Amino acid sequence: MSAAANTRDGGMAELSALDRPVVMVGLMGAGKSSIGRRLARCLGVNFVDSDVEIEDAAGCSINEIFEKYGETYFRDGERRVMQRLLKAAPGVLAAGGGAFINNQTRELIRSHAISVWLRADIDTLCDRTKGRKHRPLLNTGEARATLQSLIDKRYPVYAKADLTVDTANDGPNVTCLRVLKALEKYTGAPLAASEPQ
Ligand code: S3P
């Protein structure tokens, strides 16, 4: 990341101590996009959602990519998109839930960014994903069991992130502030351009 970045209103914000992208990782429903967007606002930098970028690049939805080409194809595309996004140096990047689990994608993230695991419990994840149909892995009629099995498999891997921040029903601004404080402690510098809102 360069010394300055475009803000949402087209201006430039000094990034001072933040010299790498921040990548939000964690399970579906953890709040990577919602907290990531707030965090970017608060840091005065760009926000990018990798799932949206993958859909734009493919010209179809993630459901359609899974249906037509399968998960392995999706993971390969996800790795390529993450590689591009990490080079283009957006301020805050929300990764899809499986990105950090793929060895190659995780290495890319670990070498180019500060990774933040948003850790949530099963009830929070179920609540936040309920009734949403855009996630192929949860469209099985067994969403809770699937999420529990993903917790079992993936949490030891997410634990390799640079930072771990717990999220539950505290409200997004509280979680955002928690992430900000963890980042400031990690980088050893004040980073916020404004309060979380
Ligand atoms: C996935 C998570 C999704 C999306 C795809 C697969 C996963 O992203 O990339 O459906 O494997 O956990 P979100 O975590 O943003 O929902």
Tab-separated table of C-alpha atoms and ligand atoms in Angstrom:
chain	number	residue	atom	x	y	z
A	1	MET	CA	0.000	0.000	0.000
A	2	SER	CA	1.351	3.434	-0.857
A	3	ALA	CA	1.506	6.366	1.513
A	4	ALA	CA	-1.914	7.628	0.424
A	5	ALA	CA	-5.190	6.100	-0.730
A	6	ASN	CA	-8.393	7.217	-2.400
A	7	THR	CA	-11.194	7.926	0.034
A	8	ARG	CA	-14.891	7.349	-0.723
A	9	ASP	CA	-15.355	10.991	-1.725
A	10	GLY	CA	-12.450	10.836	-4.164
A	11	GLY	CA	-9.987	12.660	-1.882
A	12	MET	CA	-6.711	11.268	-0.642
A	13	ALA	CA	-6.056	10.144	2.913
A	14	GLU	CA	-2.647	9.701	4.447
A	15	LEU	CA	-2.219	6.093	5.499
A	16	SER	CA	0.703	6.907	7.771
A	17	ALA	CA	1.531	3.765	9.703
A	18	LEU	CA	-0.696	1.369	7.733
A	19	ASP	CA	1.686	0.116	5.072
A	20	ARG	CA	-0.202	-3.061	4.023
A	21	PRO	CA	-3.789	-3.979	3.205
A	22	VAL	CA	-5.931	-5.299	6.021
A	23	VAL	CA	-7.678	-8.573	5.090
A	24	MET	CA	-10.751	-9.680	7.046
A	25	VAL	CA	-11.012	-13.480	7.322
A	26	GLY	CA	-13.476	-15.809	9.046
A	27	LEU	CA	-16.577	-17.877	8.462
A	28	MET	CA	-19.666	-16.899	6.488
A	29	GLY	CA	-21.768	-14.580	8.646
A	30	ALA	CA	-18.876	-13.388	10.815
A	31	GLY	CA	-19.345	-9.827	9.498
A	32	LYS	CA	-16.218	-9.500	7.324
A	33	SER	CA	-17.913	-7.155	4.840
A	34	SER	CA	-19.949	-5.132	7.285
A	35	ILE	CA	-17.073	-4.608	9.743
A	36	GLY	CA	-14.530	-4.269	6.917
A	37	ARG	CA	-16.564	-1.492	5.279
A	38	ARG	CA	-16.838	0.381	8.585
A	39	LEU	CA	-13.162	-0.109	9.325
A	40	ALA	CA	-12.189	1.263	5.899
A	41	ARG	CA	-14.336	4.361	6.521
A	42	CYS	CA	-12.737	4.838	9.868
A	43	LEU	CA	-9.196	4.474	8.440
A	44	GLY	CA	-10.067	6.710	5.449
A	45	VAL	CA	-9.147	4.026	2.888
A	46	ASN	CA	-10.880	1.948	0.183
A	47	PHE	CA	-12.957	-1.146	0.893
A	48	VAL	CA	-13.168	-4.135	-1.472
A	49	ASP	CA	-15.209	-7.343	-1.144
A	50	SER	CA	-13.454	-10.246	-2.889
A	51	ASP	CA	-16.728	-12.150	-3.537
A	52	VAL	CA	-18.080	-9.157	-5.484
A	53	GLU	CA	-14.819	-8.962	-7.456
A	54	ILE	CA	-14.993	-12.688	-8.262
A	55	GLU	CA	-18.586	-12.340	-9.487
A	56	ASP	CA	-17.643	-9.318	-11.607
A	57	ALA	CA	-14.670	-11.149	-13.114
A	58	ALA	CA	-16.758	-14.266	-13.866
A	59	GLY	CA	-19.839	-12.372	-15.032
A	60	CYS	CA	-22.085	-14.600	-12.886
A	61	SER	CA	-22.987	-15.288	-9.265
A	62	ILE	CA	-20.985	-17.486	-6.884
A	63	ASN	CA	-23.927	-19.922	-6.857
A	64	GLU	CA	-23.643	-20.201	-10.647
A	65	ILE	CA	-19.844	-20.654	-10.544
A	66	PHE	CA	-20.237	-23.532	-8.050
A	67	GLU	CA	-23.078	-25.075	-10.089
A	68	LYS	CA	-21.451	-24.817	-13.521
A	69	TYR	CA	-17.756	-25.341	-12.726
A	70	GLY	CA	-17.479	-26.650	-9.149
A	71	GLU	CA	-15.675	-25.545	-6.001
A	72	THR	CA	-12.109	-26.272	-7.195
A	73	TYR	CA	-12.586	-23.887	-10.123
A	74	PHE	CA	-14.012	-21.265	-7.743
A	75	ARG	CA	-11.019	-21.584	-5.378
A	76	ASP	CA	-8.609	-21.111	-8.262
A	77	GLY	CA	-10.443	-17.974	-9.387
A	78	GLU	CA	-10.561	-16.756	-5.797
A	79	ARG	CA	-6.780	-17.131	-5.478
A	80	ARG	CA	-6.189	-15.174	-8.689
A	81	VAL	CA	-8.575	-12.403	-7.689
A	82	MET	CA	-6.996	-12.152	-4.216
A	83	GLN	CA	-3.550	-11.955	-5.813
A	84	ARG	CA	-4.702	-9.051	-7.996
A	85	LEU	CA	-6.464	-7.266	-5.125
A	86	LEU	CA	-3.488	-7.611	-2.806
A	87	LYS	CA	-1.229	-6.091	-5.485
A	88	ALA	CA	-3.652	-3.271	-6.227
A	89	ALA	CA	-3.452	-2.545	-2.509
A	90	PRO	CA	-6.980	-1.680	-1.437
A	91	GLY	CA	-7.120	-0.463	2.149
A	92	VAL	CA	-9.442	-3.081	3.635
A	93	LEU	CA	-10.300	-6.319	1.840
A	94	ALA	CA	-13.050	-8.734	2.940
A	95	ALA	CA	-12.009	-12.242	1.849
A	96	GLY	CA	-14.535	-15.007	1.195
A	97	GLY	CA	-14.755	-17.498	4.057
A	98	GLY	CA	-12.690	-20.174	2.291
A	99	ALA	CA	-9.895	-17.921	1.018
A	100	PHE	CA	-7.657	-18.192	4.086
A	101	ILE	CA	-8.193	-21.972	4.172
A	102	ASN	CA	-6.605	-22.468	0.745
A	103	ASN	CA	-2.849	-22.879	1.363
A	104	GLN	CA	-1.719	-20.747	-1.576
A	105	THR	CA	-4.227	-17.959	-0.945
A	106	ARG	CA	-3.364	-17.938	2.771
A	107	GLU	CA	0.342	-17.583	1.971
A	108	LEU	CA	-0.464	-14.663	-0.347
A	109	ILE	CA	-2.459	-12.962	2.392
A	110	ARG	CA	0.146	-13.671	5.037
A	111	SER	CA	2.958	-12.233	2.935
A	112	HIS	CA	1.160	-9.110	1.651
A	113	ALA	CA	-1.325	-8.055	4.323
A	114	ILE	CA	-2.330	-7.885	7.955
A	115	SER	CA	-4.968	-10.583	8.445
A	116	VAL	CA	-7.773	-10.175	10.984
A	117	TRP	CA	-9.890	-13.194	11.968
A	118	LEU	CA	-13.396	-12.205	13.023
A	119	ARG	CA	-14.249	-15.067	15.356
A	120	ALA	CA	-17.946	-15.763	16.005
A	121	ASP	CA	-19.865	-18.531	17.754
A	122	ILE	CA	-22.259	-20.913	16.017
A	123	ASP	CA	-25.437	-19.083	17.122
A	124	THR	CA	-24.179	-15.762	15.788
A	125	LEU	CA	-23.208	-17.350	12.462
A	126	CYS	CA	-26.581	-19.115	12.137
A	127	ASP	CA	-28.508	-15.917	12.914
A	128	ARG	CA	-26.543	-13.859	10.447
A	129	THR	CA	-26.724	-16.335	7.550
A	130	LYS	CA	-30.367	-17.399	8.050
A	131	GLY	CA	-32.607	-16.881	5.016
A	132	ARG	CA	-29.744	-15.790	2.749
A	133	LYS	CA	-29.462	-17.901	-0.404
A	134	HIS	CA	-26.297	-16.589	-2.060
A	135	ARG	CA	-23.876	-18.990	-0.323
A	136	PRO	CA	-23.735	-22.386	-2.087
A	137	LEU	CA	-22.158	-24.210	0.880
A	138	LEU	CA	-25.137	-23.293	3.080
A	139	ASN	CA	-27.910	-24.112	0.588
A	140	THR	CA	-28.083	-27.714	1.748
A	141	GLY	CA	-30.955	-27.557	4.237
A	142	GLU	CA	-28.405	-28.365	6.975
A	143	ALA	CA	-26.894	-24.923	7.476
A	144	ARG	CA	-26.230	-25.265	11.221
A	145	ALA	CA	-24.527	-28.658	10.875
A	146	THR	CA	-22.485	-27.351	7.927
A	147	LEU	CA	-21.394	-24.280	9.871
A	148	GLN	CA	-20.455	-26.429	12.885
A	149	SER	CA	-18.375	-28.726	10.725
A	150	LEU	CA	-16.675	-25.688	9.122
A	151	ILE	CA	-15.947	-24.308	12.609
A	152	ASP	CA	-14.297	-27.614	13.532
A	153	LYS	CA	-12.209	-27.726	10.352
A	154	ARG	CA	-11.418	-24.093	9.786
A	155	TYR	CA	-10.984	-22.423	13.172
A	156	PRO	CA	-7.500	-23.899	13.727
A	157	VAL	CA	-6.515	-22.416	10.346
A	158	TYR	CA	-8.104	-18.990	10.893
A	159	ALA	CA	-6.111	-18.938	14.149
A	160	LYS	CA	-3.007	-18.407	11.981
A	161	ALA	CA	-4.232	-14.879	11.170
A	162	ASP	CA	-2.140	-12.023	12.538
A	163	LEU	CA	-5.008	-10.836	14.756
A	164	THR	CA	-8.094	-12.463	16.258
A	165	VAL	CA	-11.088	-10.333	17.217
A	166	ASP	CA	-14.252	-11.741	18.782
A	167	THR	CA	-17.597	-10.685	17.405
A	168	ALA	CA	-21.093	-11.482	18.667
A	169	ASN	CA	-24.106	-9.275	19.273
A	170	ASP	CA	-22.190	-6.221	20.428
A	171	GLY	CA	-23.140	-4.129	17.406
A	172	PRO	CA	-20.903	-3.411	14.424
A	173	ASN	CA	-19.362	-0.176	15.738
A	174	VAL	CA	-18.182	-1.926	18.904
A	175	THR	CA	-16.594	-4.732	16.880
A	176	CYS	CA	-15.075	-2.218	14.461
A	177	LEU	CA	-13.509	-0.314	17.336
A	178	ARG	CA	-12.153	-3.582	18.728
A	179	VAL	CA	-10.514	-4.351	15.366
A	180	LEU	CA	-9.109	-0.838	15.162
A	181	LYS	CA	-7.574	-1.083	18.654
A	182	ALA	CA	-6.077	-4.496	17.818
A	183	LEU	CA	-4.574	-3.066	14.613
A	184	GLU	CA	-3.148	-0.060	16.403
A	185	LYS	CA	-1.585	-2.312	19.003
A	186	TYR	CA	-0.168	-4.575	16.271
A	187	THR	CA	1.305	-1.736	14.165
A	188	GLY	CA	2.241	0.358	17.186
A	189	ALA	CA	0.714	3.503	15.676
A	190	PRO	CA	-2.551	5.493	15.752
A	191	LEU	CA	-4.495	4.711	12.551
A	192	ALA	CA	-8.020	6.101	12.778
A	193	ALA	CA	-9.047	9.053	10.641
A	194	SER	CA	-12.518	9.056	12.262
A	195	GLU	CA	-14.699	7.212	14.805
A	196	PRO	CA	-16.461	3.991	13.681
A	197	GLN	CA	-19.930	4.838	12.299
B	1	S3P	C1	-17.387	-19.367	1.151
B	1	S3P	C2	-17.735	-18.134	1.645
B	1	S3P	C3	-18.408	-17.113	0.830
B	1	S3P	C4	-18.088	-17.296	-0.655
B	1	S3P	C5	-18.396	-18.701	-1.078
B	1	S3P	C6	-17.622	-19.753	-0.262
B	1	S3P	C7	-16.716	-20.334	2.058
B	1	S3P	O1	-17.997	-15.805	1.241
B	1	S3P	O2	-16.756	-16.979	-0.933
B	1	S3P	O3	-19.780	-18.890	-0.937
B	1	S3P	O4	-16.127	-21.302	1.575
B	1	S3P	O5	-16.734	-20.107	3.292
B	1	S3P	P1	-18.504	-15.109	2.614
B	1	S3P	O6	-17.696	-15.663	3.731
B	1	S3P	O7	-18.192	-13.663	2.361
B	1	S3P	O8	-19.958	-15.357	2.737
